Each structure stands twice: as C-alpha cells, then as structure tokens.
PDB file of C-alpha atoms and ligand atoms in Angstrom:
ATOM      1  CA  UNK A  15    -113.171 -15.809 -43.206  1.00 96.00           C
ATOM      2  CA  UNK A  16    -113.636 -12.091 -43.925  1.00 98.00           C
ATOM      3  CA  UNK A  17    -116.014  -9.568 -42.361  1.00 98.00           C
ATOM      4  CA  UNK A  18    -117.087  -6.408 -44.200  1.00 98.00           C
ATOM      5  CA  UNK A  19    -119.110  -3.400 -43.175  1.00 98.00           C
ATOM      6  CA  UNK A  20    -122.119  -2.712 -45.376  1.00 98.00           C
ATOM      7  CA  UNK A  21    -122.527   1.064 -45.569  1.00 98.00           C
ATOM      8  CA  UNK A  22    -121.204   4.277 -47.150  1.00 98.00           C
ATOM      9  CA  UNK A  23    -121.382   6.137 -43.821  1.00 98.00           C
ATOM     10  CA  UNK A  24    -117.751   7.222 -43.316  1.00 98.00           C
ATOM     11  CA  UNK A  25    -118.223   7.786 -39.562  1.00 98.00           C
ATOM     12  CA  UNK A  26    -119.344   4.182 -39.092  1.00 98.00           C
ATOM     13  CA  UNK A  27    -116.632   2.886 -41.455  1.00 98.00           C
ATOM     14  CA  UNK A  28    -113.906   4.799 -39.578  1.00 98.00           C
ATOM     15  CA  UNK A  29    -115.151   3.522 -36.206  1.00 98.00           C
ATOM     16  CA  UNK A  30    -115.518  -0.099 -37.393  1.00 98.00           C
ATOM     17  CA  UNK A  31    -112.098  -0.018 -39.100  1.00 98.00           C
ATOM     18  CA  UNK A  32    -110.546   1.147 -35.800  1.00 98.00           C
ATOM     19  CA  UNK A  33    -111.738  -2.080 -34.138  1.00 97.00           C
ATOM     20  CA  UNK A  34    -109.303  -4.031 -36.323  1.00 97.00           C
ATOM     21  CA  UNK A  35    -111.660  -6.871 -37.335  1.00 96.00           C
ATOM     22  CA  UNK A  36    -113.193  -5.801 -40.620  1.00 98.00           C
ATOM     23  CA  UNK A  37    -111.490  -6.528 -43.923  1.00 98.00           C
ATOM     24  CA  UNK A  38    -113.438  -4.362 -46.343  1.00 98.00           C
ATOM     25  CA  UNK A  39    -116.552  -2.380 -47.291  1.00 98.00           C
ATOM     26  CA  UNK A  40    -119.614  -2.960 -49.461  1.00 98.00           C
ATOM     27  CA  UNK A  41    -121.506  -0.013 -50.838  1.00 98.00           C
ATOM     28  CA  UNK A  42    -124.543   0.124 -53.135  1.00 98.00           C
ATOM     29  CA  UNK A  43    -126.612   2.924 -54.718  1.00 98.00           C
ATOM     30  CA  UNK A  44    -128.934   2.987 -51.684  1.00 98.00           C
ATOM     31  CA  UNK A  45    -126.002   3.394 -49.260  1.00 98.00           C
ATOM     32  CA  UNK A  46    -124.484   6.168 -51.379  1.00 98.00           C
ATOM     33  CA  UNK A  47    -127.828   8.000 -51.657  1.00 98.00           C
ATOM     34  CA  UNK A  48    -128.267   7.757 -47.873  1.00 98.00           C
ATOM     35  CA  UNK A  49    -125.089   9.824 -47.326  1.00 98.00           C
ATOM     36  CA  UNK A  50    -126.535  12.865 -49.102  1.00 97.00           C
ATOM     37  CA  UNK A  51    -122.963  13.479 -50.266  1.00 97.00           C
ATOM     38  CA  UNK A  52    -121.207  13.804 -53.601  1.00 97.00           C
ATOM     39  CA  UNK A  53    -120.401  10.278 -54.952  1.00 98.00           C
ATOM     40  CA  UNK A  54    -116.735  10.911 -55.836  1.00 97.00           C
ATOM     41  CA  UNK A  55    -115.864  12.537 -52.499  1.00 98.00           C
ATOM     42  CA  UNK A  56    -117.529   9.901 -50.316  1.00 98.00           C
ATOM     43  CA  UNK A  57    -115.734   7.154 -52.256  1.00 98.00           C
ATOM     44  CA  UNK A  58    -112.392   8.960 -51.970  1.00 98.00           C
ATOM     45  CA  UNK A  59    -112.839   9.174 -48.193  1.00 98.00           C
ATOM     46  CA  UNK A  60    -113.737   5.461 -47.898  1.00 98.00           C
ATOM     47  CA  UNK A  61    -110.606   4.472 -49.914  1.00 98.00           C
ATOM     48  CA  UNK A  62    -108.573   6.685 -47.565  1.00 98.00           C
ATOM     49  CA  UNK A  63    -109.942   5.049 -44.386  1.00 98.00           C
ATOM     50  CA  UNK A  64    -109.956   1.356 -45.377  1.00 98.00           C
ATOM     51  CA  UNK A  65    -106.932  -0.499 -46.784  1.00 97.00           C
ATOM     52  CA  UNK A  66    -108.969  -3.459 -47.999  1.00 97.00           C
ATOM     53  CA  UNK A  67    -111.431  -4.408 -50.777  1.00 98.00           C
ATOM     54  CA  UNK A  68    -114.144  -1.794 -51.356  1.00 98.00           C
ATOM     55  CA  UNK A  69    -117.188  -2.661 -53.433  1.00 98.00           C
ATOM     56  CA  UNK A  70    -118.549   0.049 -55.709  1.00 98.00           C
ATOM     57  CA  UNK A  71    -121.661  -0.743 -57.737  1.00 98.00           C
ATOM     58  CA  UNK A  72    -122.116   0.013 -61.443  1.00 98.00           C
ATOM     59  CA  UNK A  73    -125.533   1.527 -62.167  1.00 98.00           C
ATOM     60  CA  UNK A  74    -125.745   1.011 -65.916  1.00 98.00           C
ATOM     61  CA  UNK A  75    -127.975  -1.887 -67.065  1.00 98.00           C
ATOM     62  CA  UNK A  76    -126.438  -2.612 -70.470  1.00 98.00           C
ATOM     63  CA  UNK A  77    -123.168  -4.509 -70.940  1.00 98.00           C
ATOM     64  CA  UNK A  78    -121.281  -1.673 -72.656  1.00 98.00           C
ATOM     65  CA  UNK A  79    -122.256   0.789 -69.933  1.00 98.00           C
ATOM     66  CA  UNK A  80    -121.411  -1.641 -67.109  1.00 98.00           C
ATOM     67  CA  UNK A  81    -118.011  -2.370 -68.703  1.00 98.00           C
ATOM     68  CA  UNK A  82    -117.289   1.380 -69.012  1.00 98.00           C
ATOM     69  CA  UNK A  83    -118.304   2.076 -65.398  1.00 98.00           C
ATOM     70  CA  UNK A  84    -116.408  -1.033 -64.256  1.00 98.00           C
ATOM     71  CA  UNK A  85    -113.193   0.185 -65.866  1.00 98.00           C
ATOM     72  CA  UNK A  86    -113.625   3.605 -64.210  1.00 98.00           C
ATOM     73  CA  UNK A  87    -114.257   2.022 -60.789  1.00 98.00           C
ATOM     74  CA  UNK A  88    -111.215  -0.252 -61.160  1.00 98.00           C
ATOM     75  CA  UNK A  89    -109.077   2.746 -62.150  1.00 98.00           C
ATOM     76  CA  UNK A  90    -110.071   4.553 -58.940  1.00 97.00           C
ATOM     77  CA  UNK A  91    -107.928   2.464 -56.593  1.00 97.00           C
ATOM     78  CA  UNK A  92    -106.139  -0.911 -56.305  1.00 97.00           C
ATOM     79  CA  UNK A  93    -108.700  -1.932 -53.669  1.00 98.00           C
ATOM     80  CA  UNK A  94    -111.743  -1.262 -55.867  1.00 98.00           C
ATOM     81  CA  UNK A  95    -114.021  -4.199 -56.713  1.00 98.00           C
ATOM     82  CA  UNK A  96    -116.824  -3.691 -59.240  1.00 98.00           C
ATOM     83  CA  UNK A  97    -120.313  -4.726 -58.115  1.00 98.00           C
ATOM     84  CA  UNK A  98    -122.613  -5.742 -60.934  1.00 98.00           C
ATOM     85  CA  UNK A  99    -126.276  -6.871 -60.779  1.00 98.00           C
ATOM     86  CA  UNK A 100    -126.757 -10.489 -61.868  1.00 98.00           C
ATOM     87  CA  UNK A 101    -128.738  -9.753 -65.024  1.00 98.00           C
ATOM     88  CA  UNK A 102    -127.798 -11.084 -68.492  1.00 98.00           C
ATOM     89  CA  UNK A 103    -126.108  -7.759 -69.401  1.00 98.00           C
ATOM     90  CA  UNK A 104    -124.225  -7.983 -66.095  1.00 98.00           C
ATOM     91  CA  UNK A 105    -122.954 -11.473 -66.882  1.00 98.00           C
ATOM     92  CA  UNK A 106    -121.806 -10.311 -70.318  1.00 98.00           C
ATOM     93  CA  UNK A 107    -119.957  -7.372 -68.751  1.00 98.00           C
ATOM     94  CA  UNK A 108    -118.334  -9.498 -66.032  1.00 98.00           C
ATOM     95  CA  UNK A 109    -116.931 -11.858 -68.668  1.00 98.00           C
ATOM     96  CA  UNK A 110    -115.147  -8.911 -70.334  1.00 98.00           C
ATOM     97  CA  UNK A 111    -114.013  -7.261 -67.081  1.00 98.00           C
ATOM     98  CA  UNK A 112    -112.649 -10.602 -65.795  1.00 98.00           C
ATOM     99  CA  UNK A 113    -110.610 -10.998 -68.985  1.00 98.00           C
ATOM    100  CA  UNK A 114    -109.117  -7.558 -68.244  1.00 98.00           C
ATOM    101  CA  UNK A 115    -108.138  -8.731 -64.739  1.00 98.00           C
ATOM    102  CA  UNK A 116    -110.751  -6.521 -63.044  1.00 98.00           C
ATOM    103  CA  UNK A 117    -112.247  -7.956 -59.842  1.00 98.00           C
ATOM    104  CA  UNK A 118    -116.028  -8.226 -59.947  1.00 98.00           C
ATOM    105  CA  UNK A 119    -118.785  -9.010 -57.431  1.00 98.00           C
ATOM    106  CA  UNK A 120    -122.079 -10.138 -58.963  1.00 98.00           C
ATOM    107  CA  UNK A 121    -124.854  -9.016 -56.637  1.00 98.00           C
ATOM    108  CA  UNK A 122    -128.605  -9.445 -56.022  1.00 98.00           C
ATOM    109  CA  UNK A 123    -128.284 -13.253 -56.156  1.00 98.00           C
ATOM    110  CA  UNK A 124    -131.365 -15.164 -55.025  1.00 98.00           C
ATOM    111  CA  UNK A 125    -130.880 -18.661 -56.464  1.00 98.00           C
ATOM    112  CA  UNK A 126    -127.985 -21.106 -56.938  1.00 98.00           C
ATOM    113  CA  UNK A 127    -128.334 -21.170 -60.733  1.00 98.00           C
ATOM    114  CA  UNK A 128    -127.571 -17.448 -60.887  1.00 98.00           C
ATOM    115  CA  UNK A 129    -124.454 -18.214 -58.820  1.00 98.00           C
ATOM    116  CA  UNK A 130    -123.460 -21.016 -61.213  1.00 98.00           C
ATOM    117  CA  UNK A 131    -123.705 -18.595 -64.161  1.00 98.00           C
ATOM    118  CA  UNK A 132    -121.679 -16.021 -62.205  1.00 98.00           C
ATOM    119  CA  UNK A 133    -118.855 -18.527 -61.738  1.00 98.00           C
ATOM    120  CA  UNK A 134    -119.025 -19.483 -65.420  1.00 98.00           C
ATOM    121  CA  UNK A 135    -118.710 -15.781 -66.366  1.00 98.00           C
ATOM    122  CA  UNK A 136    -115.564 -15.514 -64.210  1.00 98.00           C
ATOM    123  CA  UNK A 137    -116.936 -13.400 -61.366  1.00 98.00           C
ATOM    124  CA  UNK A 138    -114.502 -13.025 -58.442  1.00 98.00           C
ATOM    125  CA  UNK A 139    -117.346 -12.874 -55.899  1.00 98.00           C
ATOM    126  CA  UNK A 140    -121.060 -13.688 -55.723  1.00 98.00           C
ATOM    127  CA  UNK A 141    -123.465 -12.075 -53.237  1.00 98.00           C
ATOM    128  CA  UNK A 142    -126.478 -14.098 -52.121  1.00 98.00           C
ATOM    129  CA  UNK A 143    -128.986 -11.825 -50.305  1.00 98.00           C
ATOM    130  CA  UNK A 144    -129.854 -13.554 -47.020  1.00 98.00           C
ATOM    131  CA  UNK A 145    -132.379 -11.312 -45.244  1.00 98.00           C
ATOM    132  CA  UNK A 146    -134.363 -10.567 -48.384  1.00 98.00           C
ATOM    133  CA  UNK A 147    -134.871 -14.335 -48.791  1.00 98.00           C
ATOM    134  CA  UNK A 148    -135.605 -14.967 -45.124  1.00 98.00           C
ATOM    135  CA  UNK A 149    -138.401 -12.373 -45.063  1.00 98.00           C
ATOM    136  CA  UNK A 150    -140.240 -14.049 -47.954  1.00 98.00           C
ATOM    137  CA  UNK A 151    -140.178 -17.428 -46.274  1.00 97.00           C
ATOM    138  CA  UNK A 152    -137.046 -18.893 -47.862  1.00 97.00           C
ATOM    139  CA  UNK A 153    -133.935 -19.849 -45.858  1.00 97.00           C
ATOM    140  CA  UNK A 154    -131.154 -17.541 -47.022  1.00 98.00           C
ATOM    141  CA  UNK A 155    -128.419 -19.740 -45.513  1.00 98.00           C
ATOM    142  CA  UNK A 156    -129.694 -22.698 -47.576  1.00 98.00           C
ATOM    143  CA  UNK A 157    -128.764 -20.744 -50.707  1.00 98.00           C
ATOM    144  CA  UNK A 158    -125.189 -20.382 -49.431  1.00 98.00           C
ATOM    145  CA  UNK A 159    -125.011 -24.145 -48.806  1.00 98.00           C
ATOM    146  CA  UNK A 160    -126.283 -24.881 -52.354  1.00 98.00           C
ATOM    147  CA  UNK A 161    -123.804 -22.440 -53.920  1.00 98.00           C
ATOM    148  CA  UNK A 162    -120.971 -23.882 -51.823  1.00 98.00           C
ATOM    149  CA  UNK A 163    -121.924 -27.412 -52.980  1.00 98.00           C
ATOM    150  CA  UNK A 164    -121.957 -26.415 -56.685  1.00 98.00           C
ATOM    151  CA  UNK A 165    -118.728 -24.405 -56.430  1.00 98.00           C
ATOM    152  CA  UNK A 166    -117.000 -27.261 -54.581  1.00 98.00           C
ATOM    153  CA  UNK A 167    -118.260 -29.908 -57.017  1.00 98.00           C
ATOM    154  CA  UNK A 168    -117.101 -27.985 -60.098  1.00 98.00           C
ATOM    155  CA  UNK A 169    -114.010 -26.447 -58.465  1.00 98.00           C
ATOM    156  CA  UNK A 170    -115.200 -22.906 -59.175  1.00 98.00           C
ATOM    157  CA  UNK A 171    -112.961 -20.231 -57.600  1.00 97.00           C
ATOM    158  CA  UNK A 172    -115.678 -17.596 -57.224  1.00 98.00           C
ATOM    159  CA  UNK A 173    -115.964 -16.616 -53.553  1.00 98.00           C
ATOM    160  CA  UNK A 174    -119.253 -16.304 -51.655  1.00 98.00           C
ATOM    161  CA  UNK A 175    -119.940 -12.930 -49.985  1.00 98.00           C
ATOM    162  CA  UNK A 176    -123.147 -13.161 -47.942  1.00 98.00           C
ATOM    163  CA  UNK A 177    -125.029  -9.851 -48.138  1.00 98.00           C
ATOM    164  CA  UNK A 178    -128.328  -8.366 -46.964  1.00 98.00           C
ATOM    165  CA  UNK A 179    -127.771  -9.193 -43.286  1.00 98.00           C
ATOM    166  CA  UNK A 180    -129.892  -7.885 -40.403  1.00 98.00           C
ATOM    167  CA  UNK A 181    -128.872  -9.921 -37.367  1.00 98.00           C
ATOM    168  CA  UNK A 182    -125.952 -11.740 -35.698  1.00 97.00           C
ATOM    169  CA  UNK A 183    -127.956 -14.951 -36.244  1.00 97.00           C
ATOM    170  CA  UNK A 184    -127.834 -14.389 -40.018  1.00 98.00           C
ATOM    171  CA  UNK A 185    -124.061 -13.791 -39.725  1.00 98.00           C
ATOM    172  CA  UNK A 186    -123.681 -17.072 -37.819  1.00 98.00           C
ATOM    173  CA  UNK A 187    -125.900 -19.013 -40.255  1.00 98.00           C
ATOM    174  CA  UNK A 188    -123.941 -17.592 -43.229  1.00 98.00           C
ATOM    175  CA  UNK A 189    -120.566 -18.581 -41.736  1.00 98.00           C
ATOM    176  CA  UNK A 190    -121.807 -22.065 -40.767  1.00 98.00           C
ATOM    177  CA  UNK A 191    -123.171 -22.473 -44.321  1.00 98.00           C
ATOM    178  CA  UNK A 192    -119.687 -21.787 -45.708  1.00 98.00           C
ATOM    179  CA  UNK A 193    -119.664 -18.142 -46.798  1.00 98.00           C
ATOM    180  CA  UNK A 194    -116.134 -16.804 -47.422  1.00 98.00           C
ATOM    181  CA  UNK A 195    -117.147 -13.284 -46.419  1.00 98.00           C
ATOM    182  CA  UNK A 196    -120.130 -11.723 -44.634  1.00 98.00           C
ATOM    183  CA  UNK A 197    -121.013  -8.041 -44.998  1.00 98.00           C
ATOM    184  CA  UNK A 198    -123.234  -6.389 -42.408  1.00 98.00           C
ATOM    185  CA  UNK A 199    -124.505  -3.010 -41.172  1.00 98.00           C
ATOM    186  CA  UNK A 200    -122.659  -1.226 -38.342  1.00 98.00           C
ATOM    187  CA  UNK A 201    -125.199  -2.119 -35.637  1.00 98.00           C
ATOM    188  CA  UNK A 202    -125.025  -5.839 -36.515  1.00 98.00           C
ATOM    189  CA  UNK A 203    -121.206  -5.749 -36.447  1.00 98.00           C
ATOM    190  CA  UNK A 204    -121.276  -4.106 -33.002  1.00 96.00           C
ATOM    191  CA  UNK A 205    -123.807  -6.694 -31.779  1.00 96.00           C
ATOM    192  CA  UNK A 206    -121.344  -9.489 -32.648  1.00 96.00           C
ATOM    193  CA  UNK A 207    -119.206  -8.317 -29.709  1.00 92.00           C
ATOM    194  CA  UNK A 208    -121.941  -7.923 -27.185  1.00 90.00           C
ATOM    195  CA  UNK A 209    -123.028 -10.627 -24.758  1.00 92.00           C
ATOM    196  CA  UNK A 210    -124.722  -9.958 -21.405  1.00 94.00           C
ATOM    197  CA  UNK A 211    -122.789 -12.745 -19.721  1.00 96.00           C
ATOM    198  CA  UNK A 212    -119.519 -11.184 -20.907  1.00 95.00           C
ATOM    199  CA  UNK A 213    -120.547  -7.804 -19.464  1.00 96.00           C
ATOM    200  CA  UNK A 214    -121.742  -9.420 -16.199  1.00 97.00           C
ATOM    201  CA  UNK A 215    -118.589 -11.492 -15.925  1.00 97.00           C
ATOM    202  CA  UNK A 216    -116.329  -8.485 -16.441  1.00 97.00           C
ATOM    203  CA  UNK A 217    -118.271  -6.425 -13.884  1.00 97.00           C
ATOM    204  CA  UNK A 218    -117.865  -9.196 -11.295  1.00 97.00           C
ATOM    205  CA  UNK A 219    -114.136  -9.535 -12.037  1.00 96.00           C
ATOM    206  CA  UNK A 220    -113.594  -5.789 -11.660  1.00 96.00           C
ATOM    207  CA  UNK A 221    -115.673  -5.672  -8.470  1.00 96.00           C
ATOM    208  CA  UNK A 222    -113.560  -8.504  -6.992  1.00 95.00           C
ATOM    209  CA  UNK A 223    -110.350  -6.837  -8.157  1.00 92.00           C
ATOM    210  CA  UNK A 224    -111.201  -3.831  -5.945  1.00 92.00           C
ATOM    211  CA  UNK A 225    -110.343  -6.096  -2.945  1.00 93.00           C
ATOM    212  CA  UNK A 226    -106.788  -6.643  -4.281  1.00 91.00           C
ATOM    213  CA  UNK A 227    -104.255  -4.264  -2.660  1.00 89.00           C
ATOM    214  CA  UNK A 228    -102.025  -2.037  -4.849  1.00 87.00           C
ATOM    215  CA  UNK A 229     -99.290  -4.139  -6.478  1.00 89.00           C
ATOM    216  CA  UNK A 230     -96.057  -3.833  -8.470  1.00 89.00           C
ATOM    217  CA  UNK A 231     -97.356  -5.536 -11.637  1.00 90.00           C
ATOM    218  CA  UNK A 232    -100.175  -3.078 -12.275  1.00 87.00           C
ATOM    219  CA  UNK A 233     -98.777  -0.253 -10.158  1.00 77.00           C
ATOM    220  CA  UNK A 234    -100.273   1.878  -7.436  1.00 62.00           C
ATOM    221  CA  UNK A 235    -104.012   2.481  -7.497  1.00 57.00           C
ATOM    222  CA  UNK A 236    -104.643  -0.613  -9.614  1.00 58.00           C
ATOM    223  CA  UNK A 237    -105.989  -2.582  -6.636  1.00 54.00           C
TER     224      UNK A 237
HETATM  225  C1  E4P B 317    -124.269  -5.520 -50.279  1.00 75.56           C
HETATM  226  O1  E4P B 317    -123.441  -5.750 -51.067  1.00 75.56           O
HETATM  227  C2  E4P B 317    -125.695  -5.380 -50.559  1.00 75.56           C
HETATM  228  O2  E4P B 317    -125.959  -4.398 -51.483  1.00 75.56           O
HETATM  229  C3  E4P B 317    -126.459  -5.137 -49.267  1.00 75.56           C
HETATM  230  O3  E4P B 317    -126.016  -6.082 -48.325  1.00 75.56           O
HETATM  231  C4  E4P B 317    -127.939  -5.207 -49.442  1.00 75.56           C
HETATM  232  O4  E4P B 317    -128.512  -5.202 -48.203  1.00 75.56           O
HETATM  233  P1  E4P B 317    -130.039  -4.831 -47.934  1.00 75.56           P
HETATM  234  O5  E4P B 317    -130.847  -6.039 -48.219  1.00 75.56           O
HETATM  235  O6  E4P B 317    -130.006  -4.458 -46.512  1.00 75.56           O
HETATM  236  O7  E4P B 317    -130.387  -3.695 -48.821  1.00 75.56           O
END
C-alpha cells in the first residue's frame, strides 16, 4: 500500500514528507497553476524534497505531442512518472512510451473499460477519480473493485492509484476496494492521523503521569 500527496504546494509536500508516511506526489495542471510559480522551478523543488515517484502531467492532446512531453518528463529525473489523460491519443502515446521503458499513469478514469484499455496499452498505473464519481451519484470505490476484478482475472500488472479524494472515508473505501496507492490533499492526509479519542486518551495519560515522581528512566522533571 502506498500513500501519495496530491498537490504542487512545496510547503505542504515538505511537511508531509517529514512525517515519513508518504511515498510520492501527484501533480496536475490545476495544482501547478495554483502555485503561481514557474513550472520548471516548482518541479525541480519537488524532485529535491521527495525521493519517490512524482507524477507530472503531459498537456498535449495528440499522441506525438504527448510522447514528446512524456520523454521530456522522464528525462527530468529517475522518479518522474508521466501522467496522461485516458483519451485515444493518450492510449496511443502510452503504448509507445511503455515500449521505451517510460513509466506512465493514465488519468481521468471514470469507468472500468477505460482501465482495461489502459492495461492493454501497457500503462504502469491507472487513476480512477473517486470524489468526482461520488458527487454525481456513482460509488467511486465500486470502480476500484471492478478494475481490481478485471486486472486480477486477466493478470494485468497495471497498478491502481485512487485519485480525486476529499475525505478519510474515501481513502478507507479506496484501500478496502483494493487500490495499490491512494493520493490525497494535505488536509485529508493530516486528518488520517487525527482521532478525538486518541487526543483524549493521550491527555488523560499525561495528566495521570503528573502524579508519578521523578524517576531514573525518564530523568528528573519527567514525573
Ligand atoms: C491526481 O492525480 C488527480 O489529478 C487529482 O487527484 C484530481 O483531484 P481533483 O478531483 O481534486 O481535482
């Protein structure tokens, strides 16, 4: 199981990386635009902070352009993974990039048949969008289950990266449905830690500990 942070905000990425539980980063054109920074420099900083897979999205919509941008992204860093929209030109480009050994992540997946085509094209990863399905009355996690069933049945090696996440519940549902990786915004990642009963329990422990006299194990003033 892998957890990624879904942002291009280097402050959030640096903080989340310091917690020691995330494995990588997903960016997209919206995240990059939100930084109001120069594309090359924000990417360079993210590659500096995180020693793990970093998704960078191609913005061309024809196969030749996606292949060209994919090669440039891959040449940036050993940890670069090329994100490509799951359109017919994207599938054509992924087939070529996969043959060149370039890791690809087909994105904007909303049905299991798109995911089947992605695996056939040789995509390394597929990203079903959970929240965007949930808000139109579908069950995003059901898509993960269907993809997992198809990939298992046909022994496809493409991995499932659940994207478009807004809540810890969607993280839980994605993991229970069999996602290999879940990417989420900073505030959702932080919320995974938090539980009122944990905070209450710790406060009670520390209050009780105040009644323990100073001791050798924890030293003076620890009681
Ligand atoms: C990640 O790879 C996706 O681009 C991202 O999760 C999309 O999330 P959104 O639905 O919040 O835009």
